[in-house]
Coordinates of C-alpha atoms in Angstrom, one line a residue:
Chain A
M6 CA 109.4 76.0 109.6
K7 CA 112.3 76.1 107.2
Y8 CA 110.2 77.1 104.2
R9 CA 108.0 80.1 104.7
S10 CA 106.9 81.2 101.2
V11 CA 105.3 79.5 98.2
F12 CA 108.1 81.0 96.1
D13 CA 110.6 78.8 98.0
I14 CA 108.7 75.9 96.3
I15 CA 107.7 77.4 92.9
G16 CA 111.0 79.2 92.2
P17 CA 113.6 80.5 92.0
V18 CA 113.8 81.3 88.3
M19 CA 117.4 80.2 87.7
I20 CA 120.1 79.0 85.3
G21 CA 120.2 75.2 85.5
P22 CA 121.0 72.5 86.2
S23 CA 120.5 72.2 90.0
S24 CA 118.5 74.3 92.5
S25 CA 120.6 73.2 95.5
H26 CA 124.0 72.9 93.7
T27 CA 123.7 75.8 91.2
A28 CA 121.1 78.3 92.5
G29 CA 121.8 77.6 96.2
A30 CA 125.5 77.9 95.5
A31 CA 125.0 81.2 93.7
R32 CA 123.0 82.5 96.6
I33 CA 125.7 81.6 99.2
G34 CA 128.3 83.3 97.0
L35 CA 126.1 86.3 96.7
V36 CA 125.5 86.6 100.5
A37 CA 129.3 86.4 101.0
R38 CA 129.7 89.2 98.4
Q39 CA 127.1 91.4 100.2
I40 CA 128.7 90.9 103.6
F41 CA 132.1 91.6 102.2
Q42 CA 130.6 94.7 100.5
K43 CA 133.2 94.9 97.8
E44 CA 134.8 92.7 95.1
P45 CA 137.5 90.5 96.6
T46 CA 140.8 89.9 94.8
W47 CA 140.9 86.2 95.9
A48 CA 138.4 83.6 97.0
S49 CA 138.8 80.0 98.0
F50 CA 135.9 77.5 98.1
H51 CA 136.1 74.5 100.4
L52 CA 133.4 71.9 99.4
Y53 CA 132.0 69.2 101.6
G54 CA 129.7 66.2 101.1
S55 CA 127.6 66.1 97.9
F56 CA 129.1 69.5 97.0
A57 CA 132.6 68.0 96.9
K58 CA 131.5 64.9 95.0
T59 CA 129.5 66.6 92.2
Y60 CA 130.4 70.3 92.0
Q61 CA 131.7 70.2 88.5
G62 CA 128.7 68.5 87.0
H63 CA 126.3 70.7 88.7
G64 CA 128.0 74.0 87.9
T65 CA 128.5 74.6 91.6
D66 CA 131.9 76.1 90.8
V67 CA 130.6 78.6 88.3
A68 CA 127.6 79.5 90.5
L69 CA 129.7 80.1 93.6
V70 CA 132.1 82.3 91.7
G71 CA 129.1 84.0 90.0
G72 CA 127.6 84.8 93.4
V73 CA 130.9 86.3 94.6
L74 CA 130.9 88.4 91.5
G75 CA 127.5 89.7 92.4
F76 CA 125.3 87.6 90.0
D77 CA 121.9 86.4 91.1
T78 CA 120.5 82.9 90.3
F79 CA 118.9 83.9 87.0
D80 CA 121.8 85.9 85.7
R81 CA 123.0 84.4 82.5
R82 CA 126.6 85.6 83.2
I83 CA 126.9 82.7 85.7
T84 CA 127.7 80.3 82.9
D85 CA 130.8 82.5 82.1
S86 CA 131.8 83.4 85.6
L87 CA 135.2 81.7 85.6
T88 CA 136.2 83.7 82.6
I89 CA 134.7 86.9 84.0
A90 CA 136.6 86.3 87.3
K91 CA 139.8 86.0 85.4
D92 CA 139.1 89.3 83.5
R93 CA 138.4 91.0 86.8
N94 CA 141.6 89.7 88.4
L95 CA 139.8 87.6 91.0
V96 CA 142.0 84.6 91.9
I97 CA 139.9 81.5 92.7
S98 CA 140.6 78.0 94.0
F99 CA 138.5 75.0 94.8
H100 CA 139.2 72.4 97.5
E101 CA 137.4 69.1 97.8
E102 CA 137.2 68.4 101.6
E103 CA 136.9 64.9 103.2
A104 CA 135.5 66.0 106.6
H105 CA 132.0 65.1 107.4
M106 CA 129.6 68.0 107.9
D107 CA 126.1 68.0 109.4
H108 CA 124.6 69.0 106.1
P109 CA 125.6 67.2 102.8
N110 CA 125.7 70.5 100.8
T111 CA 128.2 72.6 102.7
V112 CA 130.7 75.1 101.5
K113 CA 133.2 77.2 103.3
I114 CA 134.1 80.4 101.4
R115 CA 137.3 82.3 102.3
L116 CA 137.8 85.6 100.5
G117 CA 139.6 88.8 100.8
D118 CA 141.6 91.7 99.3
K119 CA 144.7 93.6 100.4
L120 CA 142.9 95.0 103.5
D121 CA 140.3 92.5 104.7
T122 CA 139.6 88.8 104.8
M123 CA 136.4 87.0 105.6
E124 CA 135.3 83.4 106.2
L125 CA 131.8 82.1 105.8
V126 CA 130.1 78.7 106.0
G127 CA 126.9 78.1 104.1
I128 CA 124.6 75.2 103.4
S129 CA 122.2 74.7 100.6
I130 CA 119.1 73.0 102.0
G131 CA 117.1 72.3 98.8
G132 CA 115.1 74.1 96.2
G133 CA 117.5 77.0 96.1
K134 CA 117.1 77.9 99.8
V135 CA 120.3 78.5 101.8
E136 CA 121.5 79.2 105.3
I137 CA 124.6 80.8 106.5
K138 CA 125.9 78.9 109.5
E139 CA 129.1 80.6 110.3
L140 CA 130.8 84.0 109.8
N141 CA 134.3 84.7 110.8
G142 CA 134.1 82.0 113.5
F143 CA 130.7 83.1 114.8
S144 CA 127.9 80.6 114.7
L145 CA 124.7 82.0 113.2
R146 CA 121.7 81.3 111.2
L147 CA 121.0 83.6 108.3
S148 CA 118.7 82.8 105.3
G149 CA 119.9 85.5 103.0
N150 CA 116.2 85.7 101.9
H151 CA 115.3 88.7 104.1
P152 CA 116.9 92.1 104.6
A153 CA 119.3 91.8 107.6
I154 CA 122.0 93.7 109.4
L155 CA 125.1 92.2 110.9
V156 CA 126.5 94.1 113.9
V157 CA 130.0 93.3 115.1
H158 CA 130.4 94.7 118.7
D159 CA 132.1 94.3 122.0
D160 CA 130.3 92.0 124.4
R161 CA 129.1 94.7 126.9
F162 CA 125.8 94.9 128.8
G163 CA 123.1 97.1 127.2
T164 CA 124.6 97.1 123.7
I165 CA 121.9 94.8 122.2
A166 CA 119.2 96.9 123.8
R167 CA 120.6 100.1 122.4
V168 CA 120.6 98.7 118.9
S169 CA 117.1 97.4 119.1
T170 CA 115.9 100.7 120.6
I171 CA 117.1 102.5 117.5
L172 CA 115.2 100.1 115.3
A173 CA 112.1 100.4 117.5
E174 CA 112.2 104.2 117.2
K175 CA 112.3 103.9 113.4
E176 CA 109.3 101.5 113.6
I177 CA 111.3 98.7 112.0
N178 CA 110.2 95.2 113.0
I179 CA 112.7 92.4 113.8
G180 CA 111.8 89.1 112.2
H181 CA 114.6 87.0 113.7
M182 CA 117.6 87.9 115.8
E183 CA 120.6 86.0 117.1
V184 CA 123.5 87.0 119.2
S185 CA 126.8 85.1 119.7
R186 CA 130.2 86.0 121.1
K187 CA 133.7 84.5 121.0
D188 CA 134.1 84.7 124.8
V189 CA 132.7 86.7 127.7
G190 CA 133.6 90.4 127.2
K191 CA 135.2 89.7 123.8
E192 CA 134.1 90.3 120.2
A193 CA 130.4 89.6 119.6
L194 CA 128.0 89.5 116.6
M195 CA 124.3 90.4 116.3
V196 CA 122.4 89.0 113.3
I197 CA 119.1 90.9 112.9
E198 CA 116.7 89.9 110.1
L199 CA 114.2 92.7 109.3
D200 CA 110.9 92.9 107.6
Q201 CA 112.1 95.7 105.4
N202 CA 115.2 97.3 104.0
I203 CA 116.7 100.1 106.0
G204 CA 118.4 103.3 105.0
K205 CA 122.0 104.4 105.4
D206 CA 121.0 106.9 108.2
I207 CA 120.0 104.1 110.5
M208 CA 123.2 102.2 109.7
V209 CA 125.3 105.2 110.6
E210 CA 123.3 105.8 113.8
V211 CA 123.8 102.2 114.9
E212 CA 127.5 102.4 114.0
S213 CA 128.0 105.5 116.1
L214 CA 126.9 103.7 119.3
E215 CA 129.5 102.9 121.9
H216 CA 131.1 99.4 121.6
I217 CA 129.8 98.9 118.0
N218 CA 132.7 98.1 115.6
K219 CA 131.0 97.4 112.3
V220 CA 127.5 97.3 110.8
T221 CA 126.8 95.5 107.5
K222 CA 123.6 95.4 105.6
I223 CA 122.2 92.5 103.5
H224 CA 119.2 93.1 101.4
E225 CA 116.9 91.0 99.2
Chain B
M24 CA 100.3 78.8 108.6
F25 CA 99.1 75.3 107.7
K26 CA 101.5 72.7 109.0
N27 CA 100.3 69.6 107.1
V28 CA 98.0 68.5 104.4
E29 CA 95.2 67.8 106.8
E30 CA 95.2 71.5 108.0
L31 CA 95.5 72.7 104.4
V32 CA 92.5 70.8 103.3
A33 CA 90.5 71.7 106.5
L34 CA 91.2 75.4 105.8
A35 CA 90.0 75.1 102.2
N36 CA 86.8 73.2 103.3
K37 CA 86.1 75.6 106.2
E38 CA 86.2 78.7 104.0
N39 CA 84.8 76.8 101.0
I40 CA 87.7 77.9 98.9
K41 CA 90.3 76.2 96.7
I42 CA 93.7 75.0 97.9
S43 CA 95.3 77.7 95.6
E44 CA 93.3 80.4 97.4
V45 CA 94.5 79.1 100.8
M46 CA 98.1 79.4 99.6
I47 CA 97.6 82.9 98.1
R48 CA 96.0 84.2 101.3
Q49 CA 98.7 82.8 103.5
E50 CA 101.3 84.4 101.3
V51 CA 99.6 87.7 101.6
D52 CA 99.3 87.4 105.4
Q53 CA 102.8 86.1 106.1
H54 CA 104.8 88.4 103.9
E55 CA 102.6 91.6 103.9
R56 CA 102.6 91.8 100.2
S57 CA 99.7 92.7 98.0
R58 CA 97.7 90.0 96.3
K59 CA 98.4 91.5 93.0
E60 CA 102.2 91.5 93.6
I61 CA 102.1 87.8 94.5
I62 CA 100.0 86.8 91.6
N63 CA 102.2 88.8 89.2
Q64 CA 105.3 87.1 90.5
M65 CA 103.8 83.6 90.0
E66 CA 102.7 84.6 86.5
K67 CA 106.3 85.5 85.7
N68 CA 107.3 82.0 86.9
L69 CA 104.6 80.6 84.6
D70 CA 106.1 82.5 81.7
V71 CA 109.5 81.1 82.4
M72 CA 108.1 77.6 82.4
E73 CA 106.2 78.1 79.2
K74 CA 109.3 79.4 77.4
A75 CA 111.4 76.4 78.6
V76 CA 108.7 74.0 77.3
E77 CA 108.6 75.8 74.0
R78 CA 112.4 75.9 73.7
G79 CA 112.8 72.2 74.6
T80 CA 110.2 70.9 72.2
T81 CA 111.2 73.0 69.2
E82 CA 115.0 73.6 69.5
Q83 CA 117.7 71.1 69.4
V84 CA 119.1 71.7 72.9
K85 CA 122.2 69.9 74.1
S86 CA 123.8 69.8 77.5
V87 CA 127.5 70.7 77.9
S88 CA 128.3 67.1 78.6
G89 CA 126.4 65.9 75.6
L90 CA 124.6 63.3 77.7
T91 CA 121.1 64.7 77.1
G92 CA 119.1 66.9 74.8
G93 CA 116.7 66.6 72.0
D94 CA 114.6 63.8 73.3
G95 CA 111.6 66.0 74.2
K96 CA 111.6 67.3 70.7
K97 CA 112.1 63.8 69.2
L98 CA 109.0 62.5 71.1
Y99 CA 107.0 65.6 70.2
E100 CA 107.7 65.0 66.5
Y101 CA 107.0 61.3 66.7
M102 CA 103.6 61.8 68.2
Q103 CA 102.6 64.3 65.6
K104 CA 103.3 61.8 62.8
N105 CA 102.5 58.5 64.4
E106 CA 99.6 56.6 66.1
T107 CA 101.0 56.2 69.6
L108 CA 100.4 53.4 72.0
A109 CA 100.1 55.5 75.2
G110 CA 98.0 58.1 73.5
P111 CA 98.9 61.7 72.6
F112 CA 97.7 63.2 75.9
I113 CA 100.0 61.4 78.3
L114 CA 102.9 61.6 75.8
E115 CA 102.6 65.3 75.4
A116 CA 103.1 65.7 79.2
V117 CA 106.1 63.3 78.9
A118 CA 107.6 65.3 76.0
K119 CA 107.1 68.6 77.7
A120 CA 108.5 67.4 81.0
M121 CA 111.6 66.0 79.3
A122 CA 112.0 69.2 77.2
T123 CA 112.1 71.4 80.4
N124 CA 114.7 69.2 82.0
E125 CA 116.8 69.2 78.9
V126 CA 116.8 73.0 78.9
N127 CA 117.8 72.8 82.5
A128 CA 120.6 70.4 81.8
A129 CA 121.8 72.7 79.1
M130 CA 122.1 75.5 81.7
G131 CA 119.1 77.2 80.3
T132 CA 116.6 79.3 82.3
I133 CA 114.0 77.4 84.2
C134 CA 111.8 77.8 87.3
A135 CA 112.6 75.3 90.1
T136 CA 109.4 73.3 91.0
P137 CA 110.3 72.4 93.7
T138 CA 113.9 71.9 92.5
A139 CA 115.7 72.3 89.2
G140 CA 116.2 68.5 88.8
A141 CA 112.5 68.0 89.1
A142 CA 111.5 71.2 87.1
G143 CA 109.9 69.3 84.3
V144 CA 107.0 67.5 86.1
V145 CA 104.8 70.4 87.0
P146 CA 105.0 72.3 83.7
G147 CA 104.8 69.1 81.7
A148 CA 101.5 68.2 83.4
L149 CA 100.2 71.8 83.3
F150 CA 100.9 72.7 79.7
T151 CA 99.2 69.4 78.6
V152 CA 96.2 69.4 80.9
K153 CA 95.7 72.9 79.7
N154 CA 94.8 71.7 76.2
K155 CA 92.0 69.5 77.5
L156 CA 90.6 71.8 80.3
N157 CA 91.1 75.2 78.5
P158 CA 91.8 77.1 81.7
S159 CA 92.2 80.9 81.9
R160 CA 95.6 82.4 82.5
E161 CA 94.5 83.0 86.1
E162 CA 93.6 79.3 86.5
M163 CA 97.0 78.3 85.2
V164 CA 98.6 80.6 87.8
R165 CA 96.4 78.9 90.4
F166 CA 97.8 75.5 89.3
L167 CA 101.2 76.7 90.5
F168 CA 99.8 77.9 93.9
T169 CA 98.2 74.6 94.5
S170 CA 101.4 72.7 93.5
G171 CA 103.2 75.1 95.8
A172 CA 100.9 74.5 98.8
F173 CA 101.5 70.8 98.7
G174 CA 105.2 71.3 98.1
F175 CA 105.3 73.6 101.0
V176 CA 104.1 70.9 103.3
I177 CA 106.6 68.3 102.0
A178 CA 109.5 70.8 102.2
N179 CA 108.7 71.6 105.9
N180 CA 107.8 68.1 107.0
A181 CA 110.1 66.0 104.9
S182 CA 112.5 67.3 102.3
I183 CA 112.7 68.5 98.7
S184 CA 116.4 67.9 98.4
G185 CA 118.0 64.9 96.6
A186 CA 121.0 65.2 98.8
A187 CA 118.9 64.9 101.9
G188 CA 116.1 62.6 100.7
G189 CA 116.9 61.0 97.3
C190 CA 114.9 61.5 94.1
Q191 CA 111.7 60.6 95.9
A192 CA 112.1 64.0 97.5
E193 CA 112.5 65.8 94.2
V194 CA 110.7 64.1 91.3
G195 CA 108.5 62.3 93.9
S196 CA 107.4 65.6 95.5
A197 CA 106.9 67.3 92.1
T198 CA 104.7 64.4 91.0
G199 CA 102.5 64.6 94.0
M200 CA 102.3 68.4 93.7
A201 CA 101.3 68.2 90.0
A202 CA 98.7 65.5 90.7
A203 CA 97.1 67.6 93.4
A204 CA 97.0 70.7 91.1
I205 CA 95.5 68.8 88.2
V206 CA 92.7 67.6 90.4
E207 CA 91.9 71.2 91.4
M208 CA 92.0 72.4 87.8
A209 CA 89.7 69.6 86.7
G210 CA 87.2 70.6 89.3
G211 CA 88.0 68.1 92.0
T212 CA 87.7 68.8 95.7
P213 CA 90.5 69.7 98.1
D214 CA 90.2 66.2 99.6
Q215 CA 90.6 64.7 96.2
S216 CA 93.8 66.8 95.6
A217 CA 95.2 65.3 98.8
E218 CA 94.3 61.8 97.7
A219 CA 96.0 62.4 94.3
M220 CA 99.1 63.7 96.1
A221 CA 99.2 60.6 98.4
I222 CA 98.6 58.2 95.5
A223 CA 101.3 59.8 93.3
L224 CA 103.9 60.1 96.1
K225 CA 103.4 56.5 97.3
N226 CA 104.4 55.3 93.9
M227 CA 107.7 57.3 94.0
L228 CA 108.8 56.2 97.5
G229 CA 112.3 54.8 97.7
L230 CA 113.5 56.4 94.5
V231 CA 117.2 57.1 94.9
C232 CA 119.2 60.0 93.5
D233 CA 122.0 58.4 91.5
P234 CA 122.9 60.7 88.7
I235 CA 125.7 59.7 86.3
A236 CA 128.8 61.8 86.8
G237 CA 126.7 63.8 89.3
L238 CA 125.0 65.6 86.4
V239 CA 121.3 66.5 86.5
E240 CA 120.8 64.5 83.3
V241 CA 120.8 60.7 83.5
P242 CA 118.3 59.5 84.8
C243 CA 116.8 62.8 85.8
V244 CA 115.4 63.8 82.4
K245 CA 113.4 60.6 81.9
R246 CA 112.4 60.5 85.6
N247 CA 110.7 63.8 85.0
A248 CA 108.9 62.2 82.0
F249 CA 107.4 59.5 84.2
G250 CA 106.7 61.9 87.0
A251 CA 104.4 63.9 84.7
S252 CA 102.6 60.8 83.4
N253 CA 102.2 59.4 87.0
A254 CA 100.8 62.7 88.1
I255 CA 98.0 62.6 85.4
V256 CA 97.2 59.0 86.2
A257 CA 97.1 59.7 90.0
A258 CA 94.8 62.7 89.3
D259 CA 92.4 60.5 87.4
L260 CA 92.4 57.9 90.2
A261 CA 91.5 60.6 92.7
L262 CA 88.8 62.1 90.5
A263 CA 87.3 58.7 90.2
G264 CA 86.8 58.7 93.9
I265 CA 89.6 56.3 94.7
V266 CA 91.3 57.1 98.0
S267 CA 94.7 56.3 99.4
R268 CA 94.4 53.9 102.4
V269 CA 97.4 55.7 104.0
P270 CA 96.6 59.5 104.5
C271 CA 98.7 62.0 102.6
D272 CA 100.5 63.3 105.7
E273 CA 101.6 59.8 106.6
V274 CA 102.9 59.2 103.1
I275 CA 105.0 62.3 103.4
D276 CA 106.3 61.2 106.8
A277 CA 107.1 57.8 105.3
M278 CA 109.0 59.5 102.5
Y279 CA 111.0 61.5 105.1
R280 CA 111.9 58.3 107.1
I281 CA 112.9 56.5 104.0
G282 CA 115.2 59.4 103.1
E283 CA 116.7 59.2 106.6
V284 CA 117.8 55.6 106.2
M285 CA 118.8 55.9 102.6
P286 CA 122.6 55.6 102.3
S287 CA 124.4 58.7 101.3
T288 CA 125.9 56.9 98.3
L289 CA 122.4 57.1 96.9
K290 CA 121.7 60.7 97.8
E291 CA 123.2 62.9 95.1
T292 CA 126.8 61.8 95.6
A293 CA 127.1 59.9 92.3
E294 CA 128.7 57.0 94.2
A295 CA 126.2 54.2 93.7
G296 CA 123.2 53.1 91.6
L297 CA 123.2 54.1 88.0
A298 CA 126.2 56.3 88.6
A299 CA 128.3 53.3 89.6
T300 CA 127.4 51.1 86.6
P301 CA 130.1 50.4 84.0
T302 CA 128.4 52.9 81.7
G303 CA 127.9 55.4 84.4
R304 CA 131.6 55.2 85.3
Y305 CA 132.6 55.4 81.6
Y306 CA 130.7 58.6 81.1
K307 CA 132.1 60.1 84.3
E308 CA 135.6 59.3 83.1
K309 CA 134.9 60.6 79.6
I310 CA 133.4 63.9 80.7
F311 CA 135.7 64.8 83.6
G312 CA 138.7 62.7 82.7
A313 CA 141.7 62.9 85.0
R314 CA 140.2 65.5 87.2
T315 CA 137.8 63.1 88.8
K316 CA 140.4 60.3 89.1
K317 CA 142.1 61.7 92.1
G318 CA 138.9 62.2 93.9
E319 CA 137.9 58.6 93.7

């Protein structure tokens, strides 16, 4: 079931005018910001389907930028996000794409700073609910509605078990988990949705394991 | 978790509880949150809705495009001073629904129910029925849980997105949700709530999403108006004991299938319908000018 809470239906509290095109867009931007973990210096937004056709009218542009700046759906600063981006020296660009995607409300966000870049594909499925479909070339499914950790690792036997063992020892329950890899033995990604937020100590412990390259936390 | 309306109603009947109570209990069980926490969150949503209604019926709100704003207030004032044809009760719901959506179009703060484009229907109905039934604050919060329970089924079995299912999925869903919740507040049975939902949604089937210039304004604001009035009429039908020949779950399924075959030009892309009329195109050009030209 795609929708699991009554507050997916009655909610979110948000700045208008569209739950899918404004609130959903802000949430995708915000997830991108949380995964990147810092304010980027540039961001480009590639819009598909209904997003491409109607983004200006729905405030999709200001909402995406607002999300990347760290604003939630109800944050009034969303309406001024383009100006705020300029003030904070965040260079942004929008691209209306022609390609047909599986979902009508799809956006690809590329962002980065001097050191890092990131690419994320998100869809807004209705009522403000979103899913992240792709991260740096990995396919995944992440709602952004639950606390989660993203673990980039080398594709080696036992790595997944070692990570889940640490969580088990701390009595942290996994709500949803996905693993994907670029190729056998190459870079791989674990997406682990949790029932609660976890502390920095657990992050450090996971990161210290062999074959683990990076651990990122997303919280509610 | 209840998967469809049949299971939802059966749960309520088995335990001899209201639909709203089924929803509250499921939320407690599924998310391991306290009952108090969940009720408080819903009450905050209620507060947001109340403020939006208040603002839209008293302030002269105007959207950025200038296409909408002020009609909720205009109708509200008209009905205070004049003998209306439809009667003050229905028109109050209409005015409050429009007011909410005008606040939404003006990038004001609203609560999506189930979406922002359809955010006027549930509060429009609630804050009007309230004046006749004199519910407690708790009963008003329950109204939202009942609405949410029916919306939950639609969202999981069909869609609540205009881009995926057209306006029937947004204003249509909201109308069905509100109708079901009115029935509960008026003392009807869970079965009658389901009938009200079926009757209301049946009359919204096929409604396309064709907003002018892609803005959540025309025809969205007035479609919310009629959603709220339809919800009240459907609730009365169900309370009178009238049933829908097609059960609620089958109506929801029909809505999903209609959405599937609806062309994408009529699903929130602003390429056909009212958006493609000479007037629709004129406003698009006027509002976005040269920027949209290259995209055409």
